[in-house]
């Protein structure tokens, strides 16, 4: 079943704010929260993430009906990519070196910002590229 495209963009906007707060504060706990949110989105799809729940419960009822839908697979893959970067960032902030935490969090922030501001999902594009490459190889 396809999903409302506004949900993942909302989640990306919240994610961008959280990751910016991580970079400003250096808080490993806040990054751990975002890692958890990515893990839920990767495991169950963006609708199962905390930000997906907030979108469904509080935001979507205040919007008009969706006019655009997308497959849930690319955003779910993007959550997995975000999870990997968040885990690397968390390792950098907790175990060192700190620059690794900053770099990984900054990369995840850049991707989330691109999705939130311009509807360009890097993880989704990676998913499509992987699908094309594996289809040619198989």
PDB file of C-alpha atoms in Angstrom:
ATOM      1  CA  UNK A   1       0.000   0.000   0.000  1.00  0.00           C
ATOM      2  CA  UNK A   2       1.399   3.384  -0.992  1.00  0.00           C
ATOM      3  CA  UNK A   3       1.970   6.156   1.549  1.00  0.00           C
ATOM      4  CA  UNK A   4       1.221   9.881   1.649  1.00  0.00           C
ATOM      5  CA  UNK A   5       4.413  11.653   0.505  1.00  0.00           C
ATOM      6  CA  UNK A   6       3.915  14.370   3.108  1.00  0.00           C
ATOM      7  CA  UNK A   7       4.568  11.928   5.975  1.00  0.00           C
ATOM      8  CA  UNK A   8       8.211  11.185   5.176  1.00  0.00           C
ATOM      9  CA  UNK A   9       8.855  14.876   4.476  1.00  0.00           C
ATOM     10  CA  UNK A  10       7.406  15.777   7.873  1.00  0.00           C
ATOM     11  CA  UNK A  11       9.583  13.113   9.476  1.00  0.00           C
ATOM     12  CA  UNK A  12      12.611  14.477   7.643  1.00  0.00           C
ATOM     13  CA  UNK A  13      11.884  17.975   8.941  1.00  0.00           C
ATOM     14  CA  UNK A  14      11.672  16.760  12.542  1.00  0.00           C
ATOM     15  CA  UNK A  15      14.783  14.644  12.008  1.00  0.00           C
ATOM     16  CA  UNK A  16      16.670  17.673  10.667  1.00  0.00           C
ATOM     17  CA  UNK A  17      15.756  19.675  13.779  1.00  0.00           C
ATOM     18  CA  UNK A  18      16.794  16.841  16.089  1.00  0.00           C
ATOM     19  CA  UNK A  19      20.106  16.308  14.274  1.00  0.00           C
ATOM     20  CA  UNK A  20      20.839  20.044  14.262  1.00  0.00           C
ATOM     21  CA  UNK A  21      20.224  20.042  18.030  1.00  0.00           C
ATOM     22  CA  UNK A  22      22.655  17.104  18.346  1.00  0.00           C
ATOM     23  CA  UNK A  23      25.351  19.038  16.485  1.00  0.00           C
ATOM     24  CA  UNK A  24      24.764  22.153  18.596  1.00  0.00           C
ATOM     25  CA  UNK A  25      24.644  20.353  21.939  1.00  0.00           C
ATOM     26  CA  UNK A  26      26.860  17.330  21.296  1.00  0.00           C
ATOM     27  CA  UNK A  27      24.228  15.261  23.088  1.00  0.00           C
ATOM     28  CA  UNK A  28      24.725  11.527  22.598  1.00  0.00           C
ATOM     29  CA  UNK A  29      21.362  10.969  24.329  1.00  0.00           C
ATOM     30  CA  UNK A  30      19.536  13.030  21.727  1.00  0.00           C
ATOM     31  CA  UNK A  31      21.341  11.156  18.965  1.00  0.00           C
ATOM     32  CA  UNK A  32      20.378   7.887  20.686  1.00  0.00           C
ATOM     33  CA  UNK A  33      16.726   9.001  20.464  1.00  0.00           C
ATOM     34  CA  UNK A  34      17.118   9.717  16.744  1.00  0.00           C
ATOM     35  CA  UNK A  35      18.850   6.358  16.289  1.00  0.00           C
ATOM     36  CA  UNK A  36      15.847   4.689  17.935  1.00  0.00           C
ATOM     37  CA  UNK A  37      13.469   6.608  15.654  1.00  0.00           C
ATOM     38  CA  UNK A  38      15.468   5.513  12.591  1.00  0.00           C
ATOM     39  CA  UNK A  39      15.459   1.910  13.841  1.00  0.00           C
ATOM     40  CA  UNK A  40      11.678   1.885  14.184  1.00  0.00           C
ATOM     41  CA  UNK A  41      11.299   3.406  10.716  1.00  0.00           C
ATOM     42  CA  UNK A  42      13.733   0.909   9.215  1.00  0.00           C
ATOM     43  CA  UNK A  43      12.076  -2.072  10.892  1.00  0.00           C
ATOM     44  CA  UNK A  44       8.440  -1.189  10.338  1.00  0.00           C
ATOM     45  CA  UNK A  45       8.387   1.564   7.723  1.00  0.00           C
ATOM     46  CA  UNK A  46       8.115   5.315   8.163  1.00  0.00           C
ATOM     47  CA  UNK A  47       4.592   4.989   9.526  1.00  0.00           C
ATOM     48  CA  UNK A  48       5.936   3.055  12.513  1.00  0.00           C
ATOM     49  CA  UNK A  49       8.455   5.717  13.473  1.00  0.00           C
ATOM     50  CA  UNK A  50       7.565   8.190  16.222  1.00  0.00           C
ATOM     51  CA  UNK A  51       7.456  11.014  13.677  1.00  0.00           C
ATOM     52  CA  UNK A  52       5.151   8.979  11.438  1.00  0.00           C
ATOM     53  CA  UNK A  53       2.815   8.496  14.385  1.00  0.00           C
ATOM     54  CA  UNK A  54       2.809  12.241  15.127  1.00  0.00           C
ATOM     55  CA  UNK A  55       2.107  12.961  11.452  1.00  0.00           C
ATOM     56  CA  UNK A  56      -0.811  10.498  11.319  1.00  0.00           C
ATOM     57  CA  UNK A  57      -2.295  11.532  14.654  1.00  0.00           C
ATOM     58  CA  UNK A  58      -1.867  15.315  14.684  1.00  0.00           C
ATOM     59  CA  UNK A  59      -0.707  16.695  11.328  1.00  0.00           C
ATOM     60  CA  UNK A  60      -2.500  14.752   8.601  1.00  0.00           C
ATOM     61  CA  UNK A  61      -6.008  15.340  10.027  1.00  0.00           C
ATOM     62  CA  UNK A  62      -5.376  19.089   9.672  1.00  0.00           C
ATOM     63  CA  UNK A  63      -4.305  18.789   6.032  1.00  0.00           C
ATOM     64  CA  UNK A  64      -6.388  18.155   2.970  1.00  0.00           C
ATOM     65  CA  UNK A  65      -6.483  14.680   1.501  1.00  0.00           C
ATOM     66  CA  UNK A  66      -3.214  13.513  -0.037  1.00  0.00           C
ATOM     67  CA  UNK A  67      -2.747  14.090  -3.742  1.00  0.00           C
ATOM     68  CA  UNK A  68       0.541  12.242  -4.093  1.00  0.00           C
ATOM     69  CA  UNK A  69       1.520   8.787  -2.936  1.00  0.00           C
ATOM     70  CA  UNK A  70       4.733   6.777  -3.086  1.00  0.00           C
ATOM     71  CA  UNK A  71       5.883   3.254  -2.443  1.00  0.00           C
ATOM     72  CA  UNK A  72       6.892   2.722   1.194  1.00  0.00           C
ATOM     73  CA  UNK A  73      10.039   0.797   0.205  1.00  0.00           C
ATOM     74  CA  UNK A  74      12.374   3.695  -0.736  1.00  0.00           C
ATOM     75  CA  UNK A  75      11.616   5.714   2.447  1.00  0.00           C
ATOM     76  CA  UNK A  76      12.085   2.583   4.547  1.00  0.00           C
ATOM     77  CA  UNK A  77      15.477   2.013   2.911  1.00  0.00           C
ATOM     78  CA  UNK A  78      16.293   5.681   3.606  1.00  0.00           C
ATOM     79  CA  UNK A  79      15.489   5.082   7.288  1.00  0.00           C
ATOM     80  CA  UNK A  80      17.983   2.214   7.227  1.00  0.00           C
ATOM     81  CA  UNK A  81      20.652   4.461   5.721  1.00  0.00           C
ATOM     82  CA  UNK A  82      19.862   7.079   8.381  1.00  0.00           C
ATOM     83  CA  UNK A  83      20.149   4.383  11.039  1.00  0.00           C
ATOM     84  CA  UNK A  84      23.643   3.449   9.841  1.00  0.00           C
ATOM     85  CA  UNK A  85      24.792   7.084   9.937  1.00  0.00           C
ATOM     86  CA  UNK A  86      23.205   7.596  13.361  1.00  0.00           C
ATOM     87  CA  UNK A  87      24.912   4.479  14.726  1.00  0.00           C
ATOM     88  CA  UNK A  88      28.282   5.674  13.409  1.00  0.00           C
ATOM     89  CA  UNK A  89      27.599   9.114  14.891  1.00  0.00           C
ATOM     90  CA  UNK A  90      26.626   7.608  18.217  1.00  0.00           C
ATOM     91  CA  UNK A  91      29.823   5.555  18.254  1.00  0.00           C
ATOM     92  CA  UNK A  92      31.824   8.697  17.520  1.00  0.00           C
ATOM     93  CA  UNK A  93      30.170  10.700  20.297  1.00  0.00           C
ATOM     94  CA  UNK A  94      30.370   7.941  22.908  1.00  0.00           C
ATOM     95  CA  UNK A  95      33.579   6.073  22.037  1.00  0.00           C
ATOM     96  CA  UNK A  96      35.430   8.629  19.939  1.00  0.00           C
ATOM     97  CA  UNK A  97      36.709  10.227  17.961  1.00  0.00           C
ATOM     98  CA  UNK A  98      34.256  13.088  18.319  1.00  0.00           C
ATOM     99  CA  UNK A  99      34.871  14.263  14.748  1.00  0.00           C
ATOM    100  CA  UNK A 100      33.356  10.972  13.547  1.00  0.00           C
ATOM    101  CA  UNK A 101      30.192  11.702  15.502  1.00  0.00           C
ATOM    102  CA  UNK A 102      30.050  15.208  14.095  1.00  0.00           C
ATOM    103  CA  UNK A 103      30.691  14.064  10.504  1.00  0.00           C
ATOM    104  CA  UNK A 104      28.162  11.218  10.537  1.00  0.00           C
ATOM    105  CA  UNK A 105      25.508  13.381  12.199  1.00  0.00           C
ATOM    106  CA  UNK A 106      26.215  16.201   9.755  1.00  0.00           C
ATOM    107  CA  UNK A 107      25.817  13.859   6.785  1.00  0.00           C
ATOM    108  CA  UNK A 108      22.496  12.577   8.138  1.00  0.00           C
ATOM    109  CA  UNK A 109      21.387  16.166   8.759  1.00  0.00           C
ATOM    110  CA  UNK A 110      22.235  17.140   5.175  1.00  0.00           C
ATOM    111  CA  UNK A 111      20.162  14.245   3.824  1.00  0.00           C
ATOM    112  CA  UNK A 112      17.217  15.009   6.110  1.00  0.00           C
ATOM    113  CA  UNK A 113      17.335  18.694   5.168  1.00  0.00           C
ATOM    114  CA  UNK A 114      17.330  17.888   1.434  1.00  0.00           C
ATOM    115  CA  UNK A 115      14.224  15.750   1.907  1.00  0.00           C
ATOM    116  CA  UNK A 116      12.416  18.243   4.136  1.00  0.00           C
ATOM    117  CA  UNK A 117      13.206  21.368   2.126  1.00  0.00           C
ATOM    118  CA  UNK A 118      13.360  20.115  -1.456  1.00  0.00           C
ATOM    119  CA  UNK A 119      11.577  16.729  -1.431  1.00  0.00           C
ATOM    120  CA  UNK A 120      14.835  15.108  -2.538  1.00  0.00           C
ATOM    121  CA  UNK A 121      15.376  11.873  -0.634  1.00  0.00           C
ATOM    122  CA  UNK A 122      18.979  10.679  -0.966  1.00  0.00           C
ATOM    123  CA  UNK A 123      18.220   7.315   0.626  1.00  0.00           C
ATOM    124  CA  UNK A 124      15.287   6.829  -1.752  1.00  0.00           C
ATOM    125  CA  UNK A 125      17.535   7.583  -4.717  1.00  0.00           C
ATOM    126  CA  UNK A 126      20.069   5.080  -3.362  1.00  0.00           C
ATOM    127  CA  UNK A 127      17.276   2.491  -3.155  1.00  0.00           C
ATOM    128  CA  UNK A 128      16.349   3.047  -6.795  1.00  0.00           C
ATOM    129  CA  UNK A 129      20.000   2.844  -7.852  1.00  0.00           C
ATOM    130  CA  UNK A 130      20.495  -0.422  -5.966  1.00  0.00           C
ATOM    131  CA  UNK A 131      17.329  -1.823  -7.582  1.00  0.00           C
ATOM    132  CA  UNK A 132      18.571  -0.887 -11.072  1.00  0.00           C
ATOM    133  CA  UNK A 133      22.024  -2.366 -10.489  1.00  0.00           C
ATOM    134  CA  UNK A 134      20.689  -5.612  -9.027  1.00  0.00           C
ATOM    135  CA  UNK A 135      18.121  -5.947 -11.832  1.00  0.00           C
ATOM    136  CA  UNK A 136      20.892  -5.687 -14.449  1.00  0.00           C
ATOM    137  CA  UNK A 137      23.117  -8.145 -12.580  1.00  0.00           C
ATOM    138  CA  UNK A 138      20.300 -10.665 -12.091  1.00  0.00           C
TER     139      UNK A 138
END
